[in-house]
Amino acid sequence: MRLNRTLLSIVLVVVALVVQVSVLARLQLPGAVPDLLLLVVLGLAFVYGHVSGALIGFGAGLLADLAPPADHAAGRYALVLCVIGYFAGLVKPENGQLKSAFVPMVAVVAAAIGSTLLYALVGALVGDTAARHVGLGSLLFTAAVYDLLLAPFVVPLIMAIARRTVNDPLADSSGGGGDVAAGWLASGTGLRIGSQRGRLRVKVARNRAARAGRIKGVKRL
């Protein structure tokens, strides 16, 4: 990853971890705890792709493993978020034409359930049976509900911030994460943000062509 993306990812992950530990973990909600760190990893992976998503997920999970009051083996959550970040990055559209919020919402639910299952599986392999006392079914349901309710307020914001580290905001090849965020924010509003950006790109290209033609005409004279 580039330096600006790395610094931004570190800042967002640290802020999310602080809020996760100091606020969300103390709400004493039934079942699971809303996983803000997971949502930040998802938002960054939607923009940066699967490789960066895996690296960010591993780093975020490792910080969560080491941050107090962690009561599990170091590297356990790092493995979980590394896998989640990789697969979330695969959702990143290649052509930047994804305008619906359906796919990101499905990805959030799948990530919440998958991370809980994978965390419990790794825990079972190392002898941690805490999930049995709470009930795995309850953890899966509450994790999906909490993360899905929190996602519309977190993921689009993270994606919008992450898009600022992309060099060309109008280039499709630089990543379609911005269009995913636009589709999420515009879902149900009838706004065609993607088509408006397409017309803007055409207009910019025409202005450049006209300017180049005028310069060539002046040189010929």
Coordinates of N, CA and C in Angstrom, one line a residue:
M1 N 0.8 -1.2 0.0 CA 0.0 0.0 0.0 C 0.9 1.2 0.0
R2 N 0.3 2.3 -0.5 CA 1.1 3.6 -0.5 C 1.1 4.2 0.8
L3 N 2.0 5.2 1.0 CA 2.2 5.7 2.4 C 0.9 6.4 2.9
N4 N 0.2 7.2 2.0 CA -0.9 7.9 2.5 C -2.1 7.0 2.8
R5 N -2.2 5.9 2.1 CA -3.2 4.9 2.4 C -2.9 4.2 3.7
T6 N -1.6 3.9 3.9 CA -1.2 3.2 5.1 C -1.5 4.1 6.3
L7 N -1.1 5.4 6.3 CA -1.3 6.3 7.4 C -2.8 6.5 7.7
L8 N -3.6 6.6 6.6 CA -5.0 6.8 6.8 C -5.6 5.5 7.5
S9 N -5.2 4.4 7.0 CA -5.7 3.1 7.5 C -5.4 3.0 9.0
I10 N -4.1 3.3 9.4 CA -3.7 3.2 10.8 C -4.6 4.2 11.6
V11 N -4.8 5.4 11.2 CA -5.6 6.3 12.0 C -7.0 5.8 12.2
L12 N -7.6 5.4 11.1 CA -9.0 4.9 11.2 C -9.1 3.7 12.1
V13 N -8.2 2.8 11.9 CA -8.2 1.5 12.7 C -8.0 1.9 14.2
V14 N -7.1 2.8 14.5 CA -6.8 3.1 15.9 C -8.1 3.8 16.5
V15 N -8.7 4.7 15.8 CA -9.8 5.4 16.3 C -11.0 4.4 16.5
A16 N -11.2 3.5 15.6 CA -12.2 2.5 15.7 C -12.0 1.6 16.9
L17 N -10.7 1.2 17.1 CA -10.4 0.4 18.2 C -10.7 1.0 19.6
V18 N -10.3 2.3 19.6 CA -10.6 3.1 20.9 C -12.1 3.2 21.2
V19 N -12.9 3.5 20.2 CA -14.3 3.6 20.3 C -14.9 2.2 20.7
Q20 N -14.3 1.2 20.0 CA -14.8 -0.2 20.3 C -14.6 -0.6 21.7
V21 N -13.4 -0.3 22.2 CA -13.1 -0.8 23.6 C -13.7 0.1 24.7
S22 N -13.7 1.4 24.4 CA -14.1 2.4 25.5 C -15.6 2.6 25.5
V23 N -16.3 2.4 24.4 CA -17.7 2.8 24.3 C -18.6 1.5 24.0
L24 N -18.4 0.9 22.9 CA -19.3 -0.2 22.4 C -19.2 -1.4 23.3
A25 N -18.0 -1.7 23.8 CA -17.8 -2.9 24.7 C -18.5 -2.7 26.0
R26 N -18.8 -1.4 26.4 CA -19.4 -1.2 27.7 C -20.9 -0.9 27.7
L27 N -21.5 -1.1 26.5 CA -23.0 -0.9 26.4 C -23.8 -2.1 27.0
Q28 N -23.1 -3.2 27.2 CA -23.8 -4.4 27.8 C -25.0 -4.8 27.1
L29 N -24.9 -4.8 25.7 CA -26.0 -5.3 24.9 C -26.1 -6.8 25.0
P30 N -27.3 -7.3 24.8 CA -27.4 -8.8 24.8 C -26.7 -9.4 23.6
G31 N -26.0 -10.5 23.8 CA -25.3 -11.2 22.7 C -24.0 -10.6 22.4
A32 N -23.8 -10.4 21.1 CA -22.5 -9.9 20.7 C -22.3 -8.4 20.9
V33 N -21.1 -7.9 20.6 CA -20.8 -6.5 20.7 C -20.7 -5.9 19.3
P34 N -21.3 -4.7 19.0 CA -21.2 -4.1 17.6 C -19.7 -4.0 17.3
D35 N -19.3 -4.5 16.1 CA -17.9 -4.6 15.8 C -17.6 -3.4 14.8
L36 N -17.2 -2.3 15.4 CA -16.8 -1.1 14.6 C -15.6 -1.4 13.8
L37 N -14.6 -2.1 14.4 CA -13.4 -2.4 13.8 C -13.6 -3.2 12.5
L38 N -14.5 -4.2 12.5 CA -14.8 -5.0 11.4 C -15.4 -4.1 10.3
L39 N -16.3 -3.1 10.6 CA -16.9 -2.3 9.6 C -15.8 -1.3 9.0
V40 N -14.9 -0.9 9.7 CA -13.8 -0.1 9.2 C -12.9 -0.9 8.2
V41 N -12.6 -2.1 8.5 CA -11.9 -3.0 7.6 C -12.7 -3.2 6.4
L42 N -14.0 -3.4 6.5 CA -14.8 -3.6 5.3 C -14.8 -2.4 4.4
G43 N -15.0 -1.2 5.0 CA -15.0 0.0 4.2 C -13.7 0.3 3.4
L44 N -12.6 0.0 4.1 CA -11.3 0.2 3.4 C -11.1 -0.9 2.4
A45 N -11.5 -2.1 2.6 CA -11.3 -3.1 1.6 C -12.2 -2.9 0.4
F46 N -13.4 -2.3 0.6 CA -14.2 -2.0 -0.5 C -13.6 -1.0 -1.5
V47 N -12.7 -0.2 -1.0 CA -12.0 0.8 -1.8 C -10.7 0.3 -2.3
Y48 N -9.9 -0.3 -1.4 CA -8.5 -0.6 -1.8 C -8.3 -2.0 -2.4
G49 N -9.3 -2.8 -2.3 CA -9.2 -4.2 -2.9 C -8.8 -5.2 -1.9
H50 N -8.6 -6.5 -2.4 CA -8.5 -7.6 -1.5 C -7.1 -7.7 -0.9
V51 N -6.0 -7.3 -1.6 CA -4.7 -7.4 -1.0 C -4.5 -6.4 0.2
S52 N -4.9 -5.2 -0.1 CA -4.8 -4.2 1.0 C -5.8 -4.5 2.1
G53 N -7.0 -5.0 1.7 CA -8.0 -5.4 2.7 C -7.5 -6.5 3.6
A54 N -6.7 -7.5 3.1 CA -6.1 -8.5 4.0 C -5.1 -7.9 4.9
L55 N -4.2 -7.0 4.4 CA -3.2 -6.4 5.2 C -3.8 -5.6 6.3
I56 N -4.8 -4.8 5.9 CA -5.4 -3.9 6.9 C -6.1 -4.7 8.0
G57 N -6.8 -5.8 7.5 CA -7.5 -6.7 8.5 C -6.6 -7.3 9.4
F58 N -5.4 -7.8 8.9 CA -4.4 -8.4 9.8 C -3.9 -7.4 10.8
G59 N -3.6 -6.2 10.4 CA -3.0 -5.2 11.3 C -4.1 -4.8 12.4
A60 N -5.3 -4.6 11.9 CA -6.4 -4.2 12.8 C -6.7 -5.3 13.8
G61 N -6.7 -6.6 13.3 CA -7.0 -7.7 14.3 C -5.9 -7.9 15.3
L62 N -4.6 -7.7 14.8 CA -3.5 -7.8 15.7 C -3.5 -6.8 16.8
L63 N -3.9 -5.5 16.5 CA -4.0 -4.5 17.5 C -5.1 -4.8 18.5
A64 N -6.2 -5.4 18.0 CA -7.3 -5.8 18.9 C -6.9 -7.0 19.8
D65 N -6.1 -7.8 19.2 CA -5.6 -8.9 20.1 C -4.7 -8.5 21.2
L66 N -3.9 -7.4 21.0 CA -3.0 -6.9 22.0 C -3.6 -5.8 22.9
A67 N -4.7 -5.2 22.5 CA -5.3 -4.1 23.3 C -6.0 -4.7 24.4
P68 N -5.8 -4.1 25.6 CA -6.6 -4.5 26.8 C -8.1 -4.1 26.6
P69 N -9.0 -4.9 27.1 CA -8.8 -6.1 28.0 C -8.9 -7.4 27.2
A70 N -8.1 -7.6 26.2 CA -8.1 -8.8 25.4 C -7.8 -10.0 26.3
D71 N -8.7 -11.1 26.1 CA -8.6 -12.3 27.0 C -8.4 -13.5 26.1
H72 N -7.8 -13.4 24.9 CA -7.6 -14.5 24.0 C -6.2 -14.5 23.5
A73 N -5.8 -15.5 22.8 CA -4.5 -15.6 22.2 C -4.2 -14.6 21.2
A74 N -3.0 -14.0 21.2 CA -2.7 -13.0 20.2 C -2.6 -13.7 18.8
G75 N -3.2 -13.0 17.8 CA -3.2 -13.5 16.5 C -4.5 -14.1 16.1
R76 N -5.4 -14.4 17.0 CA -6.7 -15.0 16.7 C -7.6 -14.1 15.9
Y77 N -7.8 -12.9 16.4 CA -8.6 -12.0 15.7 C -7.9 -11.4 14.4
A78 N -6.6 -11.4 14.5 CA -5.9 -11.0 13.3 C -6.1 -11.9 12.1
L79 N -6.2 -13.2 12.4 CA -6.5 -14.2 11.3 C -7.9 -14.0 10.8
V80 N -8.8 -13.7 11.7 CA -10.2 -13.5 11.3 C -10.4 -12.3 10.4
L81 N -9.8 -11.2 10.8 CA -10.0 -10.0 10.0 C -9.2 -10.0 8.7
C82 N -8.1 -10.7 8.7 CA -7.3 -10.9 7.5 C -8.1 -11.6 6.5
V83 N -8.8 -12.7 6.8 CA -9.6 -13.4 5.9 C -10.8 -12.5 5.5
I84 N -11.5 -11.9 6.4 CA -12.6 -11.0 6.1 C -12.2 -9.9 5.2
G85 N -11.1 -9.2 5.4 CA -10.6 -8.1 4.6 C -10.3 -8.6 3.2
Y86 N -9.8 -9.8 3.0 CA -9.5 -10.3 1.7 C -10.7 -10.5 0.9
F87 N -11.7 -11.2 1.5 CA -12.9 -11.5 0.7 C -13.8 -10.3 0.5
A88 N -13.7 -9.3 1.5 CA -14.4 -8.1 1.3 C -13.9 -7.3 0.1
G89 N -12.5 -7.3 -0.1 CA -11.9 -6.6 -1.2 C -12.3 -7.2 -2.5
L90 N -12.7 -8.4 -2.6 CA -13.2 -9.0 -3.8 C -14.5 -8.4 -4.3
V91 N -15.2 -7.8 -3.4 CA -16.5 -7.2 -3.7 C -16.3 -5.8 -4.5
K92 N -15.1 -5.3 -4.4 CA -14.8 -4.1 -5.1 C -15.1 -4.2 -6.6
P93 N -15.9 -3.3 -7.1 CA -16.3 -3.4 -8.5 C -15.1 -3.0 -9.4
E94 N -15.0 -3.7 -10.5 CA -14.0 -3.4 -11.5 C -14.3 -2.2 -12.4
N95 N -15.5 -2.0 -12.7 CA -15.9 -1.0 -13.6 C -16.5 0.3 -12.9
G96 N -16.6 0.2 -11.6 CA -17.2 1.3 -10.9 C -18.6 1.6 -11.2
Q97 N -19.4 0.6 -11.6 CA -20.8 0.8 -11.9 C -21.8 0.3 -10.9
L98 N -21.3 -0.1 -9.7 CA -22.1 -0.6 -8.7 C -22.8 0.6 -8.0
K99 N -24.1 0.7 -8.1 CA -24.8 1.8 -7.6 C -25.8 1.4 -6.4
S100 N -26.0 0.1 -6.2 CA -26.9 -0.3 -5.2 C -26.2 -0.6 -3.9
A101 N -27.0 -0.4 -2.8 CA -26.4 -0.7 -1.5 C -26.6 -2.2 -1.1
F102 N -27.3 -3.0 -2.0 CA -27.6 -4.3 -1.6 C -26.3 -5.2 -1.4
V103 N -25.4 -5.1 -2.3 CA -24.2 -5.9 -2.2 C -23.4 -5.6 -1.0
P104 N -23.1 -4.3 -0.7 CA -22.4 -4.0 0.6 C -23.1 -4.4 1.8
M105 N -24.5 -4.3 1.8 CA -25.2 -4.8 3.0 C -25.1 -6.3 3.2
V106 N -25.2 -7.0 2.1 CA -25.0 -8.5 2.1 C -23.6 -8.8 2.6
A107 N -22.6 -8.0 2.1 CA -21.2 -8.3 2.6 C -21.1 -8.0 4.1
V108 N -21.8 -7.0 4.6 CA -21.7 -6.7 6.0 C -22.3 -7.9 6.8
V109 N -23.4 -8.4 6.4 CA -24.0 -9.5 7.2 C -23.2 -10.7 7.1
A110 N -22.7 -11.0 5.9 CA -21.8 -12.2 5.7 C -20.5 -12.1 6.5
A111 N -20.0 -10.8 6.6 CA -18.7 -10.6 7.4 C -19.0 -10.8 8.8
A112 N -20.1 -10.3 9.3 CA -20.5 -10.4 10.7 C -20.7 -11.9 11.1
I113 N -21.4 -12.6 10.3 CA -21.6 -14.0 10.6 C -20.3 -14.8 10.4
G114 N -19.6 -14.5 9.3 CA -18.4 -15.3 9.0 C -17.3 -15.0 10.1
S115 N -17.1 -13.8 10.5 CA -16.1 -13.5 11.5 C -16.5 -14.1 12.9
T116 N -17.7 -14.2 13.2 CA -18.1 -14.9 14.5 C -17.9 -16.4 14.4
L117 N -18.2 -17.0 13.3 CA -18.0 -18.4 13.1 C -16.5 -18.7 13.1
L118 N -15.8 -17.9 12.3 CA -14.3 -18.2 12.3 C -13.6 -18.0 13.6
Y119 N -14.1 -17.0 14.3 CA -13.5 -16.7 15.6 C -13.8 -17.8 16.6
A120 N -15.0 -18.4 16.5 CA -15.4 -19.5 17.4 C -14.6 -20.7 17.0
L121 N -14.4 -20.9 15.7 CA -13.7 -22.1 15.2 C -12.3 -22.1 15.7
V122 N -11.6 -20.9 15.5 CA -10.2 -20.8 16.0 C -10.2 -21.0 17.5
G123 N -11.2 -20.5 18.2 CA -11.2 -20.6 19.6 C -11.3 -22.1 20.0
A124 N -12.1 -22.8 19.3 CA -12.3 -24.3 19.6 C -11.0 -25.0 19.3
L125 N -10.2 -24.6 18.3 CA -9.0 -25.3 18.0 C -7.9 -25.0 19.1
V126 N -8.0 -23.9 19.8 CA -7.0 -23.6 20.8 C -7.6 -23.8 22.2
G127 N -8.8 -24.4 22.3 CA -9.4 -24.8 23.6 C -10.2 -23.7 24.3
D128 N -10.6 -22.6 23.6 CA -11.4 -21.6 24.2 C -12.9 -21.9 23.9
T129 N -13.7 -22.2 24.9 CA -15.1 -22.6 24.7 C -16.0 -21.6 25.3
A130 N -15.6 -20.3 25.3 CA -16.5 -19.3 25.9 C -17.8 -19.1 25.1
A131 N -17.7 -19.4 23.8 CA -18.9 -19.2 22.9 C -20.0 -20.2 23.3
R132 N -19.6 -21.3 23.9 CA -20.7 -22.3 24.2 C -21.5 -21.8 25.4
H133 N -21.0 -21.0 26.3 CA -21.8 -20.5 27.4 C -22.7 -19.4 27.0
V134 N -22.3 -18.7 26.0 CA -23.2 -17.6 25.5 C -24.2 -18.1 24.6
G135 N -23.9 -19.1 23.7 CA -24.7 -19.6 22.7 C -24.3 -19.0 21.3
L136 N -23.8 -19.9 20.5 CA -23.3 -19.5 19.2 C -24.5 -18.9 18.3
G137 N -25.6 -19.5 18.4 CA -26.7 -18.9 17.6 C -27.1 -17.5 18.0
S138 N -27.1 -17.2 19.3 CA -27.4 -15.9 19.7 C -26.3 -14.9 19.3
L139 N -25.1 -15.3 19.3 CA -24.0 -14.5 18.9 C -24.1 -14.2 17.4
L140 N -24.4 -15.2 16.6 CA -24.5 -14.9 15.2 C -25.6 -13.9 14.8
F141 N -26.8 -14.1 15.5 CA -27.9 -13.3 15.2 C -27.6 -11.8 15.6
T142 N -27.2 -11.6 16.8 CA -27.0 -10.3 17.4 C -25.8 -9.6 16.7
A143 N -24.8 -10.3 16.3 CA -23.7 -9.7 15.6 C -24.1 -9.2 14.2
A144 N -24.9 -10.0 13.5 CA -25.4 -9.6 12.2 C -26.4 -8.3 12.3
V145 N -27.2 -8.3 13.3 CA -28.2 -7.2 13.5 C -27.4 -6.0 13.9
Y146 N -26.6 -6.0 14.9 CA -25.8 -4.9 15.4 C -25.0 -4.2 14.2
D147 N -24.2 -5.1 13.6 CA -23.3 -4.6 12.5 C -24.1 -4.0 11.3
L148 N -25.3 -4.6 11.0 CA -26.1 -4.1 9.9 C -26.7 -2.8 10.3
L149 N -27.1 -2.6 11.5 CA -27.6 -1.3 11.9 C -26.6 -0.2 12.0
L150 N -25.4 -0.6 12.3 CA -24.3 0.4 12.4 C -23.6 0.7 11.1
A151 N -23.7 -0.2 10.2 CA -23.0 -0.1 8.9 C -23.3 1.1 8.1
P152 N -24.6 1.5 7.9 CA -24.9 2.6 7.0 C -24.3 3.9 7.5
F153 N -24.0 4.0 8.8 CA -23.4 5.2 9.4 C -21.9 5.2 9.3
V154 N -21.3 4.0 9.1 CA -19.8 3.9 9.2 C -19.2 3.6 7.9
V155 N -19.7 2.6 7.2 CA -19.0 2.1 5.9 C -19.0 3.2 4.8
P156 N -20.1 3.9 4.5 CA -20.0 5.0 3.5 C -19.1 6.1 3.9
L157 N -19.0 6.4 5.2 CA -18.1 7.5 5.6 C -16.6 7.0 5.4
I158 N -16.3 5.8 5.8 CA -15.0 5.3 5.7 C -14.6 5.2 4.2
M159 N -15.5 4.8 3.4 CA -15.2 4.7 1.9 C -15.0 6.1 1.3
A160 N -15.8 7.1 1.7 CA -15.6 8.4 1.2 C -14.2 9.0 1.6
I161 N -13.8 8.7 2.9 CA -12.5 9.2 3.3 C -11.4 8.5 2.6
A162 N -11.6 7.2 2.4 CA -10.5 6.4 1.7 C -10.4 6.8 0.3
R163 N -11.4 7.2 -0.4 CA -11.4 7.6 -1.8 C -10.5 8.8 -2.0
R164 N -10.3 9.6 -0.9 CA -9.4 10.8 -1.0 C -8.0 10.5 -1.2
T165 N -7.6 9.3 -0.9 CA -6.2 8.9 -1.1 C -5.9 8.3 -2.5
V166 N -7.0 8.2 -3.3 CA -6.8 7.7 -4.7 C -6.4 8.9 -5.5
N167 N -5.4 8.8 -6.4 CA -4.9 9.9 -7.1 C -5.9 10.6 -8.0
D168 N -6.6 9.8 -8.9 CA -7.5 10.4 -9.8 C -8.9 10.0 -9.4
P169 N -9.7 10.9 -8.8 CA -11.0 10.6 -8.3 C -12.0 10.3 -9.5
L170 N -11.6 10.6 -10.7 CA -12.6 10.3 -11.8 C -12.2 9.1 -12.6
A171 N -11.1 8.4 -12.2 CA -10.7 7.3 -13.0 C -11.4 6.0 -12.5
D172 N -11.9 5.2 -13.4 CA -12.6 4.0 -13.0 C -11.6 2.9 -12.6
S173 N -10.4 2.9 -13.2 CA -9.4 1.9 -12.9 C -8.8 2.1 -11.5
S174 N -8.9 3.2 -10.9 CA -8.3 3.5 -9.6 C -9.2 2.9 -8.5
G175 N -10.3 2.3 -8.8 CA -11.1 1.6 -7.8 C -12.5 2.1 -7.8
G176 N -13.5 1.2 -7.7 CA -14.9 1.6 -7.8 C -15.5 1.8 -6.4
G177 N -14.7 1.9 -5.4 CA -15.2 2.0 -4.0 C -16.1 3.2 -3.9
G178 N -15.7 4.3 -4.5 CA -16.5 5.5 -4.4 C -17.9 5.4 -4.9
D179 N -18.0 4.6 -6.0 CA -19.3 4.4 -6.6 C -20.2 3.5 -5.7
V180 N -19.5 2.6 -5.0 CA -20.2 1.8 -4.0 C -20.8 2.6 -2.9
A181 N -20.0 3.6 -2.4 CA -20.4 4.5 -1.4 C -21.5 5.4 -1.9
A182 N -21.4 5.8 -3.1 CA -22.4 6.7 -3.7 C -23.7 5.9 -3.9
G183 N -23.6 4.6 -4.3 CA -24.8 3.8 -4.4 C -25.5 3.6 -3.1
W184 N -24.6 3.4 -2.0 CA -25.2 3.2 -0.7 C -25.9 4.4 -0.2
L185 N -25.3 5.6 -0.4 CA -25.9 6.8 0.1 C -27.1 7.2 -0.8
A186 N -27.1 6.9 -2.1 CA -28.2 7.2 -2.9 C -29.3 6.2 -3.0
S187 N -29.1 5.1 -2.3 CA -30.1 4.0 -2.4 C -31.4 4.5 -1.9
G188 N -32.5 4.3 -2.7 CA -33.8 4.7 -2.3 C -34.1 6.2 -2.5
T189 N -33.1 7.0 -3.0 CA -33.4 8.4 -3.2 C -33.6 8.7 -4.7
G190 N -33.3 7.8 -5.6 CA -33.5 8.1 -7.0 C -32.4 8.8 -7.6
L191 N -31.4 9.2 -6.9 CA -30.3 9.9 -7.5 C -29.4 9.0 -8.3
R192 N -29.0 9.4 -9.5 CA -28.1 8.6 -10.3 C -26.7 9.3 -10.3
I193 N -26.0 9.0 -9.2 CA -24.7 9.7 -9.0 C -23.7 9.1 -9.9
G194 N -23.8 7.8 -10.2 CA -22.8 7.2 -11.1 C -22.9 7.8 -12.5
S195 N -24.1 8.0 -13.0 CA -24.3 8.6 -14.4 C -23.8 10.0 -14.4
Q196 N -24.1 10.8 -13.3 CA -23.6 12.2 -13.3 C -22.1 12.3 -13.4
R197 N -21.4 11.4 -12.7 CA -20.0 11.4 -12.7 C -19.5 11.0 -14.1
G198 N -20.2 10.1 -14.8 CA -19.9 9.7 -16.1 C -19.9 10.9 -17.1
R199 N -21.0 11.6 -17.0 CA -21.2 12.8 -17.8 C -20.1 13.9 -17.5
L200 N -19.7 13.9 -16.2 CA -18.6 14.9 -15.9 C -17.3 14.5 -16.5
R201 N -17.0 13.2 -16.6 CA -15.8 12.7 -17.2 C -15.8 13.0 -18.7
V202 N -16.9 12.8 -19.4 CA -17.0 13.2 -20.8 C -16.8 14.6 -21.0
K203 N -17.4 15.5 -20.2 CA -17.3 16.9 -20.3 C -15.8 17.4 -20.1
V204 N -15.1 16.8 -19.1 CA -13.7 17.1 -18.9 C -12.9 16.7 -20.1
A205 N -13.2 15.5 -20.7 CA -12.4 15.1 -21.8 C -12.6 16.0 -23.0
R206 N -13.9 16.4 -23.2 CA -14.2 17.3 -24.4 C -13.5 18.7 -24.2
N207 N -13.5 19.2 -23.0 CA -12.8 20.5 -22.7 C -11.3 20.4 -23.0
R208 N -10.7 19.3 -22.6 CA -9.3 19.1 -22.9 C -9.0 19.0 -24.3
A209 N -9.8 18.3 -25.1 CA -9.6 18.2 -26.5 C -9.8 19.5 -27.2
A210 N -10.8 20.3 -26.8 CA -11.0 21.6 -27.4 C -9.8 22.5 -27.1
R211 N -9.3 22.5 -25.9 CA -8.2 23.3 -25.5 C -6.9 22.9 -26.3
A212 N -6.7 21.6 -26.5 CA -5.6 21.2 -27.3 C -5.7 21.6 -28.7
G213 N -6.9 21.6 -29.3 CA -7.1 22.0 -30.7 C -6.8 23.5 -30.8
R214 N -7.2 24.3 -29.9 CA -7.0 25.8 -29.9 C -5.5 26.0 -29.9
I215 N -4.8 25.3 -29.0 CA -3.3 25.5 -28.9 C -2.6 25.1 -30.2
K216 N -3.0 24.0 -30.8 CA -2.4 23.7 -32.1 C -2.7 24.7 -33.2
G217 N -3.9 25.3 -33.2 CA -4.3 26.3 -34.2 C -3.4 27.5 -34.0
V218 N -3.1 27.9 -32.8 CA -2.3 29.1 -32.5 C -0.9 28.8 -33.0
K219 N -0.3 27.6 -32.8 CA 1.0 27.3 -33.2 C 1.2 27.3 -34.7
R220 N 0.1 26.9 -35.4 CA 0.2 26.9 -36.9 C 0.2 28.3 -37.4
L221 N -0.5 29.2 -36.8 CA -0.5 30.6 -37.3 C 0.8 31.2 -37.0

